[in-house]
C-alpha cells in the first residue's frame, strides 16, 4: 500500500473508531443529568438499567464479532456499522421517552458498535501495522481516537452551552455526533481496502473446536483480565462529570467541561504508550499504567472535596 494510502486508511480507522462511540458512550459520560431529565427517566438507576442491558448484549456481541470479521471485508463491516449507528442517532434526536424504544435503541447500538464493528477494526489495524509496528499502529489508533473524542466533545460542549443546555442543547450534540458517524461511514468506504488482510488466515470449519482451543489457553484468560480491568477504570472516567457536579457543585456545563478536559489526555497518552511498548516492554508499560490508575482512583476515593 502506498504511504499516502496508508495514512488515509489509518485516518479512517481513527475517525471511525471514535465517532461510532460518541452516541452510546460520550453522551452518557458528559450529559448524564441532561439525558435523564430530557428523556424523562425517573432516576439514574433507570439509565443504569438501560446501559446494563446494553453491556450484556455487547458481551455476546464481542464473542460473535470475531467470527464475522474473519468472513467479511472490514470495509463492508465498518461502513455498515457506522451507518446503522448514525440511524440510531437520528432516532435519538427525536428525544424518545418510551423505555421500550430506548431499550431497543441501545440493543441496536450493541449490534452496530460491537458485533459488526470492533473485531473488524482491530483486524484491519493489525494488518496495517504489520509484524514489527503493532505498538505504533494501536498507539496511533487510540491516540487518534482520543483526539477525535476530545475535539468532538469540545465542539459539542460549545453547542450545548450556547443553546442554554436542556433539550435544545442535547439535540444539537446528538446531531453533531450523528454527522460524525456518517462522515466515518464515507471515510471507511473510500479509504479502507476491500480487504485489509491480503493473505487471510485459514478459517476453521469447526468453529466450536476452534473456540474451545482458544479458551483452553491460560494467556487468553490473563489478557482478558487485563482488558477487563483497563475498561473498568476507563468507564470510571464516565463519572467525572457527575462527580464534579455532585461533589464540587459544578453546573451541568461545568461538569461536562471537566470530563472533556480529561478526554484530551487520550490524544497523547496512548501514542506515548504505544511507542514505548515497541521500544521497551509491553509488560512494563501496562504495569506502570495500572500503577497510575491505582493512585488516581485512590485519591478520588480518599480525599474529601472542599466546597
Short mmCIF file of C-alpha atoms in Angstrom, two decimals:
data_model
loop_
_atom_site.label_atom_id
_atom_site.label_comp_id
_atom_site.label_asym_id
_atom_site.label_seq_id
_atom_site.Cartn_x
_atom_site.Cartn_y
_atom_site.Cartn_z
CA UNK A 1 0.00 0.00 0.00
CA UNK A 2 1.31 3.46 -0.91
CA UNK A 3 2.30 5.72 2.02
CA UNK A 4 -0.45 8.23 1.24
CA UNK A 5 -2.99 5.41 1.08
CA UNK A 6 -1.74 4.07 4.42
CA UNK A 7 -2.18 7.47 6.05
CA UNK A 8 -5.67 7.77 4.58
CA UNK A 9 -6.60 4.29 5.81
CA UNK A 10 -5.29 4.89 9.34
CA UNK A 11 -7.11 8.23 9.46
CA UNK A 12 -10.32 6.43 8.54
CA UNK A 13 -9.72 3.83 11.27
CA UNK A 14 -9.14 6.61 13.80
CA UNK A 15 -12.24 8.59 12.85
CA UNK A 16 -14.44 5.51 12.65
CA UNK A 17 -13.04 4.04 15.85
CA UNK A 18 -14.18 7.01 17.92
CA UNK A 19 -17.11 8.57 16.08
CA UNK A 20 -19.12 5.36 16.40
CA UNK A 21 -18.91 5.53 20.21
CA UNK A 22 -19.83 9.19 20.63
CA UNK A 23 -23.56 8.47 20.72
CA UNK A 24 -23.74 5.47 23.08
CA UNK A 25 -20.88 6.47 25.39
CA UNK A 26 -19.83 10.12 25.25
CA UNK A 27 -23.38 11.42 25.63
CA UNK A 28 -23.75 9.47 28.84
CA UNK A 29 -20.34 10.49 30.11
CA UNK A 30 -20.74 14.25 29.55
CA UNK A 31 -24.51 14.81 29.74
CA UNK A 32 -25.80 12.20 32.17
CA UNK A 33 -28.05 14.56 34.12
CA UNK A 34 -29.49 16.17 30.99
CA UNK A 35 -30.19 12.78 29.42
CA UNK A 36 -32.15 11.69 32.48
CA UNK A 37 -34.14 14.91 32.50
CA UNK A 38 -34.88 15.21 28.78
CA UNK A 39 -35.69 11.52 28.25
CA UNK A 40 -37.94 11.71 31.33
CA UNK A 41 -36.23 8.86 33.14
CA UNK A 42 -37.21 8.57 36.81
CA UNK A 43 -33.66 8.43 38.16
CA UNK A 44 -30.08 7.39 37.47
CA UNK A 45 -30.97 3.77 38.17
CA UNK A 46 -33.26 3.78 35.12
CA UNK A 47 -30.43 4.99 32.89
CA UNK A 48 -28.13 2.44 34.51
CA UNK A 49 -30.62 -0.34 33.72
CA UNK A 50 -30.60 0.59 30.04
CA UNK A 51 -26.81 0.52 29.98
CA UNK A 52 -26.75 -2.78 31.88
CA UNK A 53 -28.79 -4.42 29.12
CA UNK A 54 -26.58 -2.71 26.55
CA UNK A 55 -23.45 -4.08 28.27
CA UNK A 56 -24.84 -7.61 28.49
CA UNK A 57 -25.65 -7.61 24.78
CA UNK A 58 -22.20 -6.23 23.99
CA UNK A 59 -20.62 -9.15 25.86
CA UNK A 60 -22.16 -11.67 23.50
CA UNK A 61 -21.50 -9.41 20.51
CA UNK A 62 -17.75 -9.30 21.22
CA UNK A 63 -17.60 -13.10 21.06
CA UNK A 64 -19.53 -13.38 17.80
CA UNK A 65 -17.86 -10.35 16.22
CA UNK A 66 -14.59 -12.17 15.62
CA UNK A 67 -16.40 -14.81 13.58
CA UNK A 68 -17.88 -12.10 11.34
CA UNK A 69 -14.55 -10.30 10.95
CA UNK A 70 -12.97 -13.48 9.56
CA UNK A 71 -15.65 -13.83 6.90
CA UNK A 72 -16.46 -10.33 5.67
CA UNK A 73 -14.44 -7.39 4.42
CA UNK A 74 -13.53 -4.82 7.12
CA UNK A 75 -14.59 -2.06 4.73
CA UNK A 76 -18.08 -3.52 4.43
CA UNK A 77 -18.46 -4.18 8.16
CA UNK A 78 -17.12 -0.78 9.27
CA UNK A 79 -19.23 1.19 6.78
CA UNK A 80 -22.37 -0.77 7.67
CA UNK A 81 -21.77 -0.30 11.41
CA UNK A 82 -21.27 3.45 11.21
CA UNK A 83 -24.32 3.95 9.02
CA UNK A 84 -26.55 1.90 11.32
CA UNK A 85 -25.25 3.75 14.39
CA UNK A 86 -26.00 7.09 12.71
CA UNK A 87 -29.57 5.96 12.01
CA UNK A 88 -29.91 5.28 15.72
CA UNK A 89 -28.62 8.79 16.39
CA UNK A 90 -31.29 10.21 14.11
CA UNK A 91 -33.91 8.43 16.19
CA UNK A 92 -32.40 9.61 19.49
CA UNK A 93 -32.53 13.21 18.20
CA UNK A 94 -36.33 12.96 18.46
CA UNK A 95 -35.76 12.57 22.23
CA UNK A 96 -37.94 9.49 22.74
CA UNK A 97 -39.34 8.97 26.22
CA UNK A 98 -40.64 5.42 25.80
CA UNK A 99 -38.49 3.00 27.86
CA UNK A 100 -39.18 0.23 25.34
CA UNK A 101 -37.88 2.34 22.46
CA UNK A 102 -34.79 3.33 24.45
CA UNK A 103 -34.00 -0.31 25.23
CA UNK A 104 -34.48 -1.16 21.55
CA UNK A 105 -32.18 1.69 20.51
CA UNK A 106 -29.36 0.55 22.76
CA UNK A 107 -29.84 -3.06 21.63
CA UNK A 108 -29.36 -1.79 18.07
CA UNK A 109 -26.21 0.04 19.13
CA UNK A 110 -24.83 -3.10 20.80
CA UNK A 111 -25.20 -4.78 17.41
CA UNK A 112 -23.73 -1.92 15.34
CA UNK A 113 -20.87 -0.80 17.61
CA UNK A 114 -19.59 -4.22 18.66
CA UNK A 115 -20.89 -7.20 16.70
CA UNK A 116 -20.19 -5.83 13.23
CA UNK A 117 -17.53 -3.28 14.15
CA UNK A 118 -14.96 -3.88 16.86
CA UNK A 119 -13.26 -7.08 15.69
CA UNK A 120 -13.19 -5.76 12.12
CA UNK A 121 -11.46 -2.57 13.28
CA UNK A 122 -8.88 -4.49 15.31
CA UNK A 123 -8.18 -6.87 12.44
CA UNK A 124 -7.76 -4.02 9.95
CA UNK A 125 -5.46 -2.08 12.29
CA UNK A 126 -3.34 -5.14 12.99
CA UNK A 127 -2.91 -5.74 9.27
CA UNK A 128 -1.99 -2.08 8.78
CA UNK A 129 0.71 -2.29 11.46
CA UNK A 130 2.41 -5.41 10.09
CA UNK A 131 4.66 -7.61 12.18
CA UNK A 132 7.07 -5.05 13.63
CA UNK A 133 4.99 -1.95 14.46
CA UNK A 134 1.93 -3.25 16.28
CA UNK A 135 2.50 -0.90 19.23
CA UNK A 136 2.77 2.09 16.91
CA UNK A 137 -0.36 1.09 14.99
CA UNK A 138 -2.55 0.67 18.04
CA UNK A 139 -0.97 3.64 19.82
CA UNK A 140 -1.77 5.90 16.85
CA UNK A 141 -5.24 4.38 16.62
CA UNK A 142 -6.12 5.04 20.25
CA UNK A 143 -4.31 8.36 20.43
CA UNK A 144 -6.10 9.49 17.29
CA UNK A 145 -9.38 8.30 18.75
CA UNK A 146 -8.66 10.36 21.82
CA UNK A 147 -8.05 13.44 19.68
CA UNK A 148 -11.29 12.91 17.75
CA UNK A 149 -13.18 12.39 21.01
CA UNK A 150 -11.70 15.50 22.61
CA UNK A 151 -12.43 17.72 19.60
CA UNK A 152 -15.96 16.34 19.18
CA UNK A 153 -16.70 16.66 22.90
CA UNK A 154 -15.31 20.22 22.99
CA UNK A 155 -17.39 21.31 19.98
CA UNK A 156 -20.41 19.54 21.46
CA UNK A 157 -19.93 21.33 24.77
CA UNK A 158 -19.81 24.70 23.00
CA UNK A 159 -23.04 23.88 21.15
CA UNK A 160 -24.69 22.67 24.34
CA UNK A 161 -23.73 25.78 26.32
CA UNK A 162 -24.57 28.22 23.51
CA UNK A 163 -28.11 26.84 23.28
CA UNK A 164 -28.62 27.02 27.01
CA UNK A 165 -28.43 23.30 27.62
CA UNK A 166 -31.63 21.32 28.06
CA UNK A 167 -33.43 19.62 25.19
CA UNK A 168 -32.22 22.04 22.52
CA UNK A 169 -28.59 21.72 23.54
CA UNK A 170 -28.76 17.95 23.81
CA UNK A 171 -30.44 17.61 20.41
CA UNK A 172 -27.66 19.71 18.82
CA UNK A 173 -24.97 17.49 20.37
CA UNK A 174 -26.76 14.35 19.14
CA UNK A 175 -26.93 15.82 15.63
CA UNK A 176 -23.20 16.60 15.75
CA UNK A 177 -22.30 13.07 16.82
CA UNK A 178 -24.64 11.55 14.23
CA UNK A 179 -22.97 13.59 11.50
CA UNK A 180 -19.57 12.36 12.69
CA UNK A 181 -20.76 8.76 12.22
CA UNK A 182 -21.91 9.47 8.67
CA UNK A 183 -18.55 11.05 7.81
CA UNK A 184 -16.88 7.95 9.25
CA UNK A 185 -19.02 5.71 7.04
CA UNK A 186 -17.92 7.60 3.92
CA UNK A 187 -14.28 7.63 5.03
CA UNK A 188 -14.11 3.87 5.61
CA UNK A 189 -15.81 3.07 2.33
CA UNK A 190 -13.35 5.12 0.27
CA UNK A 191 -10.16 4.77 2.36
CA UNK A 192 -10.14 1.18 3.57
CA UNK A 193 -9.09 -1.50 1.06
CA UNK A 194 -11.71 -4.10 0.23
CA UNK A 195 -9.69 -6.49 2.37
CA UNK A 196 -7.23 -5.20 4.97
CA UNK A 197 -5.55 -8.61 5.08
CA UNK A 198 -4.29 -9.71 1.62
CA UNK A 199 -3.41 -13.15 2.95
CA UNK A 200 -6.15 -14.03 5.46
CA UNK A 201 -5.56 -16.97 7.77
CA UNK A 202 -7.27 -20.27 7.15
CA UNK A 203 -10.73 -20.15 8.67
CA UNK A 204 -11.55 -23.17 10.81
CA UNK A 205 -14.55 -25.11 9.61
CA UNK A 206 -15.27 -26.35 13.13
CA UNK A 207 -15.96 -23.10 14.96
CA UNK A 208 -16.79 -24.87 18.22
CA UNK A 209 -13.48 -26.75 18.28
CA UNK A 210 -11.60 -23.56 17.48
CA UNK A 211 -13.37 -21.72 20.30
CA UNK A 212 -12.58 -24.49 22.79
CA UNK A 213 -8.93 -24.40 21.72
CA UNK A 214 -8.71 -20.65 22.31
CA UNK A 215 -10.49 -20.81 25.68
CA UNK A 216 -8.13 -23.53 26.89
CA UNK A 217 -5.14 -21.19 26.71
CA UNK A 218 -4.32 -19.54 30.08
CA UNK A 219 -2.82 -16.48 28.38
CA UNK A 220 -6.17 -15.71 26.77
CA UNK A 221 -7.81 -15.51 30.20
CA UNK A 222 -4.96 -13.43 31.62
CA UNK A 223 -5.12 -10.95 28.74
CA UNK A 224 -8.88 -10.87 29.09
CA UNK A 225 -8.47 -9.98 32.76
CA UNK A 226 -6.07 -7.15 31.91
CA UNK A 227 -8.51 -5.75 29.35
CA UNK A 228 -11.42 -6.11 31.77
CA UNK A 229 -9.56 -4.15 34.46
CA UNK A 230 -8.50 -1.47 31.98
CA UNK A 231 -12.03 -0.97 30.72
CA UNK A 232 -13.39 -0.89 34.26
CA UNK A 233 -11.04 2.00 35.00
CA UNK A 234 -11.94 3.68 31.71
CA UNK A 235 -15.65 3.52 32.50
CA UNK A 236 -14.85 5.09 35.85
CA UNK A 237 -13.97 8.27 33.95
CA UNK A 238 -17.60 8.41 32.79
CA UNK A 239 -18.49 9.55 36.30
CA UNK A 240 -16.14 12.52 36.37
CA UNK A 241 -18.87 14.89 35.16
CA UNK A 242 -21.35 13.66 37.76
CA UNK A 243 -18.69 13.78 40.48
CA UNK A 244 -17.83 17.36 39.58
CA UNK A 245 -21.47 18.43 39.84
CA UNK A 246 -22.43 16.41 42.92
CA UNK A 247 -19.25 16.80 44.99
CA UNK A 248 -17.88 20.11 43.75
CA UNK A 249 -21.10 21.97 42.93
CA UNK A 250 -20.36 22.48 39.23
CA UNK A 251 -23.14 23.24 36.74
CA UNK A 252 -24.10 20.70 34.06
CA UNK A 253 -21.87 22.54 31.56
CA UNK A 254 -19.07 22.78 34.13
CA UNK A 255 -19.22 19.06 34.86
CA UNK A 256 -19.13 18.29 31.15
CA UNK A 257 -16.09 20.59 30.82
CA UNK A 258 -14.22 18.53 33.44
CA UNK A 259 -15.00 15.35 31.51
CA UNK A 260 -13.97 16.91 28.18
CA UNK A 261 -10.69 18.17 29.68
CA UNK A 262 -9.80 14.68 30.90
CA UNK A 263 -10.61 13.33 27.46
CA UNK A 264 -7.87 15.43 25.87
CA UNK A 265 -5.29 13.24 27.59
CA UNK A 266 -6.45 10.35 25.40
CA UNK A 267 -4.93 12.15 22.44
CA UNK A 268 -1.45 11.98 23.98
CA UNK A 269 -1.06 9.07 26.38
CA UNK A 270 -1.90 6.15 24.02
CA UNK A 271 0.67 7.30 21.43
CA UNK A 272 3.36 7.53 24.10
CA UNK A 273 2.38 4.12 25.47
CA UNK A 274 2.34 2.51 22.02
CA UNK A 275 5.77 3.84 21.06
CA UNK A 276 7.13 2.80 24.46
CA UNK A 277 5.74 -0.72 24.01
CA UNK A 278 7.58 -1.05 20.66
CA UNK A 279 10.85 0.16 22.17
CA UNK A 280 10.75 -1.32 25.65
CA UNK A 281 8.33 -3.86 27.07
CA UNK A 282 4.55 -4.07 26.82
CA UNK A 283 4.51 -5.57 30.30
CA UNK A 284 6.33 -2.63 31.90
CA UNK A 285 4.06 -0.11 30.18
CA UNK A 286 0.94 -1.93 31.39
CA UNK A 287 2.24 -2.22 34.96
CA UNK A 288 3.14 1.48 35.05
CA UNK A 289 -0.26 2.46 33.65
CA UNK A 290 -2.15 0.42 36.23
CA UNK A 291 0.01 1.92 38.97
CA UNK A 292 -1.03 5.43 37.91
CA UNK A 293 -4.69 4.34 37.85
CA UNK A 294 -4.46 3.00 41.39
CA UNK A 295 -3.06 6.29 42.67
CA UNK A 296 -5.64 8.41 40.83
CA UNK A 297 -8.73 6.44 41.86
CA UNK A 298 -7.48 6.03 45.42
CA UNK A 299 -7.11 9.81 45.62
CA UNK A 300 -10.67 10.32 44.40
CA UNK A 301 -11.95 7.82 46.96
CA UNK A 302 -9.98 9.05 49.96
CA UNK A 303 -9.61 12.82 49.53
CA UNK A 304 -12.58 14.94 50.57
CA UNK A 305 -13.55 17.75 48.17
CA UNK A 306 -13.54 21.27 49.53
CA UNK A 307 -16.76 23.01 48.54
#
